Amino acid sequence: MLCLQVFTHCLQQPIIFSKQEDLERVSMSNSRLMPSPICLVENVNDSLCVCKGAIEFLSRIKEPVVVVSVVGLYRTGKSYLMNRLAGQQSGFALGNTIESKTKGIWMWCVPHPYKEGHTLVLLDTEGLGDVDKGDSKNDGWIFCLAVLLSSTLVYNSRGTINNDAVEKLHYVSELAEKIKIRSAEAAEEEEEDSKYVIFFPSFIWVVRDFTLKLEIDGKKVTEDEYLEFALQLKKGVNKKISDYNLPRQCIRTYFPSRNCFVFPSPASPEKMTHLESLKEWDLVPDFLEVTDRFCDHVFHKSFVKTLKGGHKVTGKLLGNLVQIYVDTISSGKVPCLDNAVVTLANLENQAAVQEALKVYQSGMEVVKNKFPVSMDDISSEHQKFSSLATAEFMKRSFKDEKREYLTKLVEKIDICYIDLRKENEMASERKCRDLLKNLFSDMNKQLQNGEYSQSGGYELYCRDRDAIVEQYRREPNKGVLAEAVLNEFLNERGAEANSILYTDTKLTENNRKIQEEKEKNALLKQKCKEEEEKRIESERMIHAERERQEDRMRQMEEKFKQELEQQQQEMDRAIESKLKERKELLNKGFREKADLIDEEINNIKKEKEEKSSGSFMKEYMMPIVEAVKEVLPAILQYKMMTKGLKKYPL
């Protein structure tokens, strides 16, 4: 009982935080705490529809989810097991009569008791074969949804796993008709059963009120061996044997990872009418022992829900997935994993662009508050937060194979950067103009008083002006337009200097020409300083852009390797499952079926080798590598930015 006690204790403990920065983390934790189950998918008047409140709740869960669904015939005690997985005595409705209590699919989100930063999503489905429903056409779709949404699928039945129990699980035989792996455009050939193995959940058969001994031919067996015995195939080719083998073969094919738990009756018949109110000491010890083992198995063996390609599903993604599948079913079409992943990827990648852009904008806001800053400062911060934004995008995005959304992010960041550079230049211009105005205020008064109109006034004017220019240059933090503003300012006062020069009676005509030439040289020298400032700025921008693209390339390679590794793990699990199935078939003498599985294994291995080969890396990544590492785009990018910058009149 340890796992249930620990989980219940965790749920009941008050949340205490000691630091202000913990508030966000606690808020995130609270966002996935659900005090009781809510309806996820309604089944009303033979129509399935999604409950908006449940989708909104899931949208707040940004962490990976482990999804456990329970399916089975109505009134077989499915809801009780889910309550125990939630660490609670009650929650999902329990019925005491032949009336089915669960309609549609109900959801309970709780923190995972052993995987920190993960949410356990429990889905309790409407009982299959409910006599009250009349038309049970949606039973197959509810079973289909449970398979599509789950990491682990629990099938609940009563009594024994006999032929009748297996035949009642005929929904498994219909999965190939109700679920497609590839889109119509991509499905040029018949889909192999081996493909389903990669994407389907692990399977647990729970047998309630089991009264038999776990023995076969007088030999004790484990629960898993009991299940495998019940799923054995018969030799032969007639219709009766084919009908017998079909559901068993489907279970073996679609769910190669399977386990079994057999539960004795939990209590005496008179106590069963109020099962959820019974204390642990009122329940049969053997029942509690199996319950504990079952929960422990689910907690430790259920994987995070993943999409085709290995991308981990968050609560938000799960909500989108539910919406996509239910909408597809309601439109009369068959759910397709490829189409669902593409739709999800578009939604998630759009959101990833916006979230990444926020990272860049919030980081650059700090720099903006310091305007004007030097080109080095704004460029280094741009590079830093551009890298962080790319990392944020990579963390959330998936299946952006053409880098369409990454390109959009880069474009949006560049537009922001252009705007920031404009604002920085404007701030630099304002500061420099104000500084020059203040520095020249005394000199302007002297001009008005006519002090430079006297004999020897030009020399005095040049001395005062040059002193102010030196003082101006010593002032720090003037920004990127310091020399440009000064150059414009001196040019504006050129006429003033010439007027003083030609009214100075102390100077001879020859002296005036010499001074006039010196004035021109000084202005030319100042212009050269401005051009040098622009050249240095250009070189720094190109260097920063090259580093930025190299960083983006590095992150893209890491993302590619991560996705490839996830796909390899998917295929490894499929191969392992198929090898196990092949061995069992050979042991039972089904050579032809084993050969077919051998072919499936070889196909998976071939696909794995192709994806892990250097040629695949070259084919997939090299076009992107060449585009990113090319120097010319960096220069063009720089020209685009500088062209977008407005030339402010100074």
XYZ file of C-alpha atoms in Angstrom:
650
model
C 0.000 0.000 0.000
C 3.034 2.262 0.107
C 2.557 3.947 -3.298
C -1.093 4.842 -2.595
C -0.273 6.160 0.877
C 2.592 8.303 -0.421
C 0.447 9.710 -3.242
C -2.508 10.481 -0.987
C -0.180 12.137 1.528
C 1.294 14.322 -1.253
C -2.148 15.462 -2.367
C -3.234 16.340 1.170
C -0.161 18.340 2.186
C -0.491 22.152 2.210
C 1.700 24.075 -0.228
C 4.269 26.245 1.549
C 6.626 28.539 -0.319
C 9.394 30.570 1.194
C 10.639 32.680 -1.702
C 8.912 35.136 -3.972
C 10.447 33.502 -7.041
C 8.736 30.219 -6.082
C 5.305 31.746 -6.688
C 5.383 31.052 -10.415
C 6.394 27.447 -9.835
C 3.642 26.957 -7.271
C 1.148 28.644 -9.578
C 2.127 26.197 -12.308
C 1.700 23.320 -9.855
C -1.725 24.548 -8.790
C -2.791 24.854 -12.423
C -2.676 21.068 -12.740
C -4.447 20.280 -9.471
C -8.004 19.146 -10.144
C -10.074 18.504 -6.994
C -12.449 16.165 -8.818
C -12.940 14.714 -12.316
C -14.542 16.749 -15.094
C -16.088 15.678 -18.383
C -13.665 15.773 -21.302
C -15.816 14.330 -24.104
C -19.593 14.204 -23.931
C -21.648 11.478 -25.609
C -25.086 13.021 -26.007
C -27.730 11.845 -28.488
C -25.133 9.616 -30.135
C -22.881 12.598 -30.826
C -19.424 13.201 -29.383
C -18.431 16.740 -28.438
C -15.540 18.239 -26.501
C -16.121 20.064 -23.202
C -14.502 23.504 -23.464
C -13.825 23.794 -19.722
C -11.715 20.625 -19.789
C -9.727 21.831 -22.805
C -9.113 25.189 -21.108
C -7.839 23.385 -18.014
C -5.481 21.244 -20.091
C -4.204 24.347 -21.905
C -2.730 25.585 -18.619
C -0.623 22.440 -18.185
C 2.687 23.156 -19.889
C 4.492 20.041 -18.623
C 4.547 16.498 -20.099
C 1.589 14.236 -19.362
C 1.290 10.523 -18.679
C -2.191 9.511 -19.875
C -3.891 6.413 -18.472
C -7.281 5.401 -19.867
C -9.577 2.676 -18.624
C -12.090 0.977 -20.925
C -14.348 -2.000 -20.483
C -17.890 -3.233 -20.342
C -20.282 -1.155 -18.259
C -20.572 -1.913 -14.542
C -17.226 -3.722 -14.244
C -15.685 -1.396 -11.643
C -13.545 0.748 -13.960
C -14.065 3.978 -12.013
C -12.914 2.518 -8.704
C -9.497 1.672 -10.146
C -9.084 5.189 -11.526
C -9.922 6.692 -8.127
C -7.182 4.572 -6.597
C -4.706 5.758 -9.250
C -5.628 9.314 -8.274
C -4.763 8.439 -4.685
C -8.361 8.985 -3.604
C -11.175 6.847 -2.297
C -13.788 8.643 -4.393
C -13.924 10.933 -7.387
C -15.014 9.119 -10.521
C -18.657 8.135 -10.048
C -19.312 4.576 -8.911
C -22.612 2.906 -9.645
C -24.328 0.336 -7.453
C -26.971 -0.750 -9.971
C -26.978 -1.917 -13.590
C -27.032 1.729 -14.668
C -23.747 2.954 -16.129
C -22.531 6.016 -14.238
C -19.846 7.276 -16.631
C -21.031 8.882 -19.878
C -18.519 9.910 -22.534
C -14.961 10.366 -21.247
C -14.175 11.922 -17.860
C -10.785 13.302 -16.908
C -8.870 13.755 -13.669
C -5.500 15.548 -13.723
C -3.226 15.055 -10.706
C 0.517 15.569 -10.117
C 2.433 12.425 -10.985
C 3.433 10.818 -7.666
C 6.903 9.766 -8.833
C 7.816 11.850 -11.901
C 8.483 15.419 -10.845
C 7.342 17.999 -13.365
C 4.824 15.597 -14.929
C 1.036 15.421 -14.739
C -0.890 12.159 -14.528
C -4.038 12.401 -16.648
C -6.638 9.734 -15.845
C -9.405 9.093 -18.388
C -12.463 7.093 -17.342
C -14.536 6.049 -20.340
C -18.186 5.260 -20.746
C -18.960 1.594 -20.193
C -19.054 -0.387 -23.433
C -22.188 -2.335 -24.248
C -24.508 -0.329 -21.964
C -28.041 -1.768 -22.384
C -29.516 1.654 -21.623
C -27.988 3.308 -24.670
C -29.773 1.326 -27.354
C -27.558 2.456 -30.232
C -23.976 1.852 -29.194
C -22.291 3.074 -32.390
C -20.100 5.448 -30.377
C -18.667 2.609 -28.248
C -16.107 1.910 -30.953
C -15.154 5.576 -31.244
C -14.807 5.968 -27.469
C -12.512 2.931 -27.449
C -10.637 4.428 -30.408
C -10.190 7.771 -28.586
C -8.880 5.988 -25.500
C -6.256 4.245 -27.658
C -5.267 7.440 -29.472
C -4.940 9.555 -26.326
C -3.274 7.118 -23.934
C 0.194 6.179 -22.782
C -1.343 3.147 -21.066
C -4.685 1.537 -21.885
C -6.368 -0.454 -19.118
C -9.062 -2.911 -20.192
C -11.318 -3.924 -17.343
C -13.404 -7.127 -17.316
C -14.926 -9.533 -14.810
C -14.604 -13.216 -14.091
C -12.029 -14.828 -16.358
C -10.308 -14.239 -19.685
C -12.262 -16.783 -21.675
C -13.367 -16.755 -25.296
C -16.444 -14.707 -24.442
C -14.304 -12.040 -22.699
C -11.927 -11.847 -25.676
C -14.778 -11.611 -28.205
C -16.314 -8.736 -26.236
C -13.114 -6.860 -26.954
C -14.022 -6.903 -30.659
C -13.293 -3.140 -30.769
C -9.610 -4.037 -31.118
C -10.372 -5.799 -34.412
C -11.861 -2.535 -35.742
C -8.875 -0.311 -34.932
C -7.332 -0.598 -38.397
C -10.612 0.679 -39.859
C -10.965 3.524 -37.338
C -7.355 4.761 -37.178
C -4.970 5.583 -40.018
C -1.261 6.225 -39.596
C -0.595 8.136 -42.808
C -2.609 10.739 -44.655
C -4.440 9.785 -47.852
C -1.779 11.609 -49.892
C 1.062 9.638 -48.274
C -0.619 6.207 -48.050
C 0.367 4.776 -51.411
C 0.449 1.236 -50.067
C -1.358 -0.721 -47.386
C -0.295 0.230 -43.878
C 1.705 -2.376 -41.998
C 0.538 -3.496 -38.578
C 4.069 -2.880 -37.313
C 3.513 0.874 -37.759
C 0.705 0.832 -35.195
C 2.973 -0.703 -32.581
C 5.113 2.441 -32.503
C 2.201 4.734 -31.704
C -0.210 2.635 -29.636
C -0.192 2.559 -25.813
C 0.910 -0.248 -23.549
C -1.965 -2.558 -22.592
C -3.104 -3.840 -19.215
C -5.926 -6.379 -18.873
C -7.502 -6.151 -15.449
C -9.724 -9.054 -14.410
C -12.073 -8.246 -11.521
C -13.750 -10.764 -9.164
C -11.319 -13.484 -10.236
C -12.041 -16.688 -8.334
C -9.948 -19.292 -10.169
C -6.476 -20.520 -9.328
C -3.654 -19.217 -11.504
C -2.833 -22.657 -12.852
C -2.547 -24.129 -16.347
C -2.431 -27.897 -16.640
C -1.774 -28.100 -12.902
C 1.205 -25.730 -13.077
C 1.228 -22.355 -11.347
C 1.539 -19.387 -13.708
C 1.906 -15.633 -13.360
C -0.856 -13.200 -14.268
C 1.001 -12.213 -17.451
C 1.382 -15.893 -18.426
C -2.338 -16.362 -17.831
C -3.054 -13.527 -20.290
C -0.676 -14.953 -22.912
C -2.329 -18.359 -22.570
C -5.741 -16.751 -23.192
C -4.368 -14.999 -26.301
C -2.851 -18.130 -27.855
C -3.729 -18.676 -31.503
C -5.211 -21.870 -32.927
C -3.825 -23.584 -35.976
C -6.073 -23.923 -38.959
C -7.618 -21.932 -41.811
C -11.387 -22.405 -41.523
C -13.739 -19.524 -40.674
C -14.360 -20.657 -37.108
C -10.637 -20.678 -36.302
C -10.121 -17.380 -38.155
C -12.906 -15.757 -36.098
C -11.353 -17.186 -32.938
C -7.866 -15.919 -33.812
C -8.812 -12.450 -35.126
C -9.314 -10.541 -31.825
C -6.363 -12.370 -30.260
C -4.092 -11.612 -33.196
C -5.148 -7.943 -33.108
C -4.368 -7.660 -29.386
C -1.007 -9.340 -29.904
C -0.208 -7.141 -32.920
C -1.391 -3.755 -31.712
C -0.386 -4.159 -28.074
C 2.882 -6.120 -27.890
C 3.554 -4.561 -24.471
C 0.875 -6.238 -22.331
C 0.362 -7.112 -18.714
C -2.369 -8.638 -16.617
C -3.650 -8.168 -13.052
C -6.299 -10.410 -11.505
C -8.286 -9.007 -8.591
C -10.342 -10.979 -6.105
C -13.661 -9.472 -5.052
C -12.912 -6.392 -2.894
C -15.531 -7.068 -0.228
C -18.582 -9.085 0.669
C -21.673 -8.609 -1.592
C -23.557 -6.542 1.013
C -20.643 -4.094 1.310
C -20.192 -3.722 -2.462
C -23.160 -1.343 -2.678
C -21.135 1.380 -0.941
C -17.600 0.521 -2.077
C -16.306 4.095 -2.242
C -17.160 4.731 1.423
C -15.425 1.600 2.715
C -12.251 1.968 4.736
C -9.178 -0.034 3.837
C -9.726 -2.434 6.716
C -13.162 -3.267 5.235
C -11.547 -4.489 2.010
C -10.112 -7.943 1.354
C -6.305 -7.885 1.973
C -5.577 -9.742 -1.264
C -7.571 -7.133 -3.175
C -5.539 -4.342 -1.573
C -2.290 -6.139 -2.389
C -3.177 -6.446 -6.098
C -4.433 -2.844 -6.157
C -1.099 -1.681 -4.795
C 0.852 -3.704 -7.367
C -1.376 -2.432 -10.171
C -0.938 1.225 -9.170
C 2.801 0.789 -8.708
C 3.061 -0.740 -12.185
C 1.096 2.109 -13.791
C 3.107 4.789 -11.984
C 6.494 3.342 -12.924
C 5.883 1.669 -16.299
C 3.627 4.184 -18.048
C 5.581 6.428 -20.398
C 4.952 10.068 -21.183
C 2.447 10.353 -24.024
C 4.290 11.021 -27.290
C 3.284 11.926 -30.826
C 4.481 10.323 -34.024
C 8.123 11.348 -34.167
C 8.644 11.060 -30.411
C 7.600 14.590 -29.392
C 6.410 14.669 -25.771
C 2.799 15.706 -25.247
C 1.989 18.458 -22.745
C -1.444 19.136 -21.264
C -1.979 21.878 -23.836
C -1.072 19.541 -26.696
C -3.319 16.824 -25.295
C -6.265 19.242 -25.296
C -5.591 20.135 -28.927
C -5.278 16.445 -29.766
C -8.671 15.673 -28.208
C -10.266 18.508 -30.175
C -8.728 17.369 -33.463
C -9.756 13.724 -33.057
C -13.318 14.457 -31.896
C -13.839 16.982 -34.708
C -12.573 14.405 -37.221
C -14.883 11.691 -35.882
C -17.865 14.085 -35.807
C -17.253 14.996 -39.454
C -17.556 11.326 -40.419
C -13.872 10.899 -41.226
C -11.292 8.475 -39.825
C -8.678 9.934 -37.415
C -5.237 10.022 -39.015
C -2.089 10.250 -36.908
C -0.149 12.057 -39.631
C -2.832 14.700 -40.109
C -3.248 15.181 -36.365
C 0.496 15.668 -35.884
C 0.691 18.180 -38.743
C -2.262 20.155 -37.360
C -0.817 20.048 -33.848
C 2.620 21.028 -35.100
C 1.216 24.089 -36.874
C -0.645 25.197 -33.746
C 2.284 24.535 -31.435
C 4.876 26.076 -33.732
C 2.831 29.261 -34.086
C 2.642 29.467 -30.302
C 6.372 28.662 -30.070
C 7.173 31.637 -32.336
C 5.147 33.988 -30.120
C 6.643 32.666 -26.874
C 10.178 32.875 -28.253
C 9.541 36.416 -29.493
C 8.394 37.387 -25.983
C 11.711 36.080 -24.599
C 13.603 38.314 -27.028
C 11.397 41.361 -26.453
C 11.425 41.142 -22.654
C 15.218 40.747 -22.632
C 15.786 43.665 -24.986
C 13.418 45.837 -22.954
C 16.152 46.051 -20.296
C 18.592 47.340 -22.927
C 15.978 49.726 -24.277
C 15.664 51.355 -20.874
C 19.389 52.215 -21.077
C 19.243 53.918 -24.498
C 21.366 55.340 -25.941
C 23.927 52.544 -25.871
C 26.911 51.706 -28.051
C 26.727 49.410 -31.077
C 28.669 46.775 -29.137
C 26.147 46.837 -26.305
C 22.997 46.596 -28.411
C 24.571 44.033 -30.744
C 25.789 41.740 -27.964
C 22.408 41.877 -26.193
C 20.630 41.239 -29.488
C 22.819 38.210 -30.046
C 22.276 36.962 -26.491
C 18.489 37.224 -26.466
C 18.175 36.059 -30.042
C 19.958 32.873 -28.958
C 17.700 32.494 -25.915
C 14.635 33.037 -28.099
C 15.827 30.383 -30.542
C 16.384 27.976 -27.635
C 12.856 28.665 -26.374
C 11.472 28.001 -29.849
C 13.460 24.775 -30.196
C 12.209 23.595 -26.815
C 8.560 23.887 -27.794
C 8.464 23.448 -31.569
C 8.363 20.156 -33.431
C 8.085 18.870 -36.977
C 9.227 22.227 -38.380
C 11.019 20.251 -41.074
C 11.201 23.079 -43.637
C 12.182 25.540 -40.893
C 9.195 27.652 -41.898
C 8.409 28.746 -38.353
C 12.039 29.251 -37.366
C 12.355 31.570 -40.360
C 9.280 33.480 -39.191
C 10.841 33.873 -35.758
C 14.103 35.141 -37.234
C 12.202 37.649 -39.378
C 10.174 38.913 -36.422
C 13.316 39.263 -34.289
C 15.063 41.153 -37.104
C 12.122 43.552 -37.407
C 12.218 44.139 -33.653
C 15.962 44.695 -33.838
C 15.595 47.232 -36.641
C 13.019 49.129 -34.587
C 15.272 49.028 -31.537
C 18.225 50.341 -33.530
C 16.053 53.179 -34.783
C 15.031 54.032 -31.238
C 18.645 53.795 -30.082
C 19.759 56.150 -32.854
C 16.975 58.589 -32.012
C 17.960 58.481 -28.339
C 21.607 59.029 -29.298
C 20.666 61.933 -31.549
C 18.561 63.595 -28.835
C 21.242 63.186 -26.206
C 24.033 64.467 -28.455
C 22.023 67.461 -29.635
C 21.054 68.359 -26.063
C 24.671 67.964 -24.947
C 25.984 70.218 -27.730
C 23.257 72.762 -27.036
C 24.245 72.931 -23.372
C 27.982 73.024 -24.093
C 27.596 75.824 -26.651
C 25.168 77.893 -24.528
C 27.929 80.169 -23.120
C 29.544 80.521 -26.517
C 26.199 81.507 -28.049
C 25.856 84.273 -25.469
C 29.323 85.526 -26.388
C 28.267 85.563 -30.038
C 25.199 87.602 -29.184
C 27.331 89.995 -27.157
C 29.630 90.476 -30.144
C 32.750 89.191 -28.390
C 33.837 87.322 -31.553
C 33.225 90.327 -33.809
C 36.228 92.208 -32.498
C 39.765 92.121 -33.791
C 41.277 88.701 -33.019
C 37.748 87.297 -32.549
C 38.234 84.394 -34.971
C 41.144 82.941 -32.979
C 39.089 83.238 -29.792
C 36.100 81.605 -31.553
C 38.175 78.651 -32.796
C 39.769 78.175 -29.348
C 36.381 78.127 -27.570
C 34.768 75.893 -30.200
C 37.611 73.359 -30.207
C 37.556 73.238 -26.393
C 33.829 72.482 -26.469
C 34.344 69.744 -29.093
C 36.999 68.131 -26.893
C 34.683 68.361 -23.896
C 31.875 66.829 -25.981
C 34.084 63.895 -26.983
C 35.017 63.239 -23.352
C 31.353 62.854 -22.382
C 30.515 59.107 -22.078
C 27.470 57.131 -23.306
C 26.524 59.335 -26.228
C 25.462 56.364 -28.349
C 25.967 55.392 -31.961
C 25.478 58.823 -33.595
C 28.036 60.786 -31.562
C 30.321 61.639 -34.494
C 27.481 61.979 -37.022
C 25.650 64.530 -34.880
C 28.871 66.422 -34.206
C 29.700 66.479 -37.915
C 26.262 67.825 -38.781
C 26.471 70.352 -35.978
C 29.858 71.714 -37.101
C 28.652 71.937 -40.687
C 25.624 73.893 -39.538
C 27.966 76.401 -37.825
C 30.336 76.598 -40.780
C 28.697 79.757 -42.136
C 28.992 81.328 -38.708
C 32.727 80.558 -38.563
C 33.280 81.974 -42.054
C 31.431 85.176 -41.139
C 33.674 85.706 -38.098
C 36.733 84.833 -40.184
C 36.053 87.533 -42.801
C 35.078 90.214 -40.277
C 38.225 89.771 -38.211
C 40.317 92.876 -39.002
C 43.399 91.415 -37.381
C 43.760 88.804 -40.143
C 45.330 89.520 -43.512
C 43.816 88.145 -46.706
C 46.494 85.456 -46.822
C 45.779 84.473 -43.190
C 42.092 84.227 -43.986
C 42.782 81.789 -46.823
C 45.019 79.689 -44.586
C 42.356 79.580 -41.846
C 39.663 78.805 -44.387
C 41.692 75.820 -45.621
C 42.243 74.633 -42.053
C 38.469 74.867 -41.458
C 37.772 72.718 -44.511
C 40.381 70.157 -43.425
C 38.871 70.025 -39.935
C 35.402 69.356 -41.365
C 36.839 66.714 -43.714
C 38.627 65.068 -40.796
C 35.377 65.044 -38.843
C 33.604 63.470 -41.831
C 36.281 60.766 -41.943
C 35.657 60.017 -38.260
C 31.957 59.634 -38.992
C 32.685 57.255 -41.885
C 35.101 55.271 -39.712
C 32.401 54.991 -37.066
C 30.008 53.593 -39.697
C 32.626 51.149 -41.019
C 33.354 49.763 -37.556
C 29.626 49.467 -36.922
C 29.183 47.572 -40.195
C 31.977 45.110 -39.397
C 30.630 44.495 -35.911
C 27.151 43.844 -37.266
C 28.382 41.357 -39.867
C 30.496 39.574 -37.246
C 27.585 39.475 -34.791
C 25.208 38.218 -37.480
C 27.628 35.467 -38.458
C 27.924 34.361 -34.814
C 24.151 34.507 -34.455
C 23.634 32.268 -37.479
C 26.274 29.812 -36.271
C 24.520 29.649 -32.899
C 21.186 29.057 -34.637
C 22.777 26.324 -36.721
C 24.153 24.650 -33.604
C 20.729 24.687 -31.966
C 19.111 23.319 -35.119
C 21.567 20.424 -35.202
C 20.919 19.669 -31.534
C 17.156 19.735 -32.166
C 17.528 17.431 -35.156
C 19.622 14.954 -33.159
C 17.123 15.033 -30.303
C 14.182 14.330 -32.622
C 16.151 11.605 -34.402
C 17.016 9.979 -31.066
C 13.324 9.995 -30.079
C 12.407 8.324 -33.368
C 15.165 5.736 -32.875
C 13.814 4.932 -29.411
C 10.317 4.485 -30.866
C 11.633 2.041 -33.454
C 13.773 0.191 -30.868
C 10.667 -0.406 -28.757
C 8.776 -1.612 -31.833
C 11.595 -4.013 -32.792
C 11.841 -5.339 -29.233
C 8.093 -5.972 -29.120
C 8.075 -7.644 -32.511
C 11.007 -9.903 -31.621
C 9.145 -11.051 -28.519
C 6.018 -11.751 -30.571
C 8.034 -13.620 -33.210
C 9.663 -15.836 -30.584
C 6.288 -16.749 -29.076
C 4.825 -17.596 -32.488
C 7.806 -19.812 -33.330
C 7.462 -21.608 -29.999
C 3.812 -22.339 -30.838
C 4.626 -23.533 -34.356
C 3.282 -20.551 -36.327
C 6.194 -20.353 -38.758
C 4.346 -18.379 -41.481
C 3.113 -15.728 -39.044
C 6.602 -15.496 -37.544
C 8.059 -14.959 -41.033
C 5.631 -12.090 -41.633
C 6.736 -10.474 -38.395
C 10.345 -11.048 -39.467
C 9.622 -8.997 -42.568
C 8.080 -6.212 -40.457
C 11.151 -6.213 -38.190
C 13.464 -5.918 -41.179
C 11.447 -3.000 -42.558
C 11.674 -1.152 -39.240
C 15.420 -1.865 -39.027
C 15.891 -0.601 -42.583
C 14.052 2.624 -41.817
C 16.099 3.041 -38.636
C 19.384 2.557 -40.507
C 18.372 5.046 -43.199
C 17.559 7.712 -40.628
C 20.725 7.146 -38.626
C 22.996 7.098 -41.672
C 25.194 9.977 -42.688
C 23.357 10.215 -46.024
C 20.083 11.019 -44.248
C 21.834 13.655 -42.172
C 23.353 15.101 -45.323
C 20.082 15.022 -47.253
C 18.079 16.588 -44.449
C 20.497 19.002 -42.822
C 23.045 20.082 -45.422
C 20.728 22.397 -47.397
C 19.986 24.193 -44.139
C 23.641 24.148 -43.108
C 24.756 25.717 -46.372
C 22.053 28.380 -46.203
C 22.916 29.332 -42.659
C 26.697 29.244 -42.951
C 26.835 31.261 -46.167
C 28.521 34.599 -45.567
C 26.617 36.442 -48.289
C 23.203 36.167 -46.555
C 24.790 37.732 -43.493
C 25.910 40.723 -45.537
C 22.536 40.945 -47.269
C 20.884 40.770 -43.871
C 23.031 43.657 -42.719
C 22.159 45.695 -45.815
C 18.469 44.973 -45.285
C 18.725 46.235 -41.714
C 20.659 49.371 -42.600
C 18.314 50.092 -45.482
C 15.397 49.883 -43.093
C 16.940 52.469 -40.792
C 15.590 55.949 -41.336
C 18.142 58.663 -41.923
C 17.180 61.232 -39.367
C 17.834 64.884 -40.253
C 20.355 66.198 -37.805
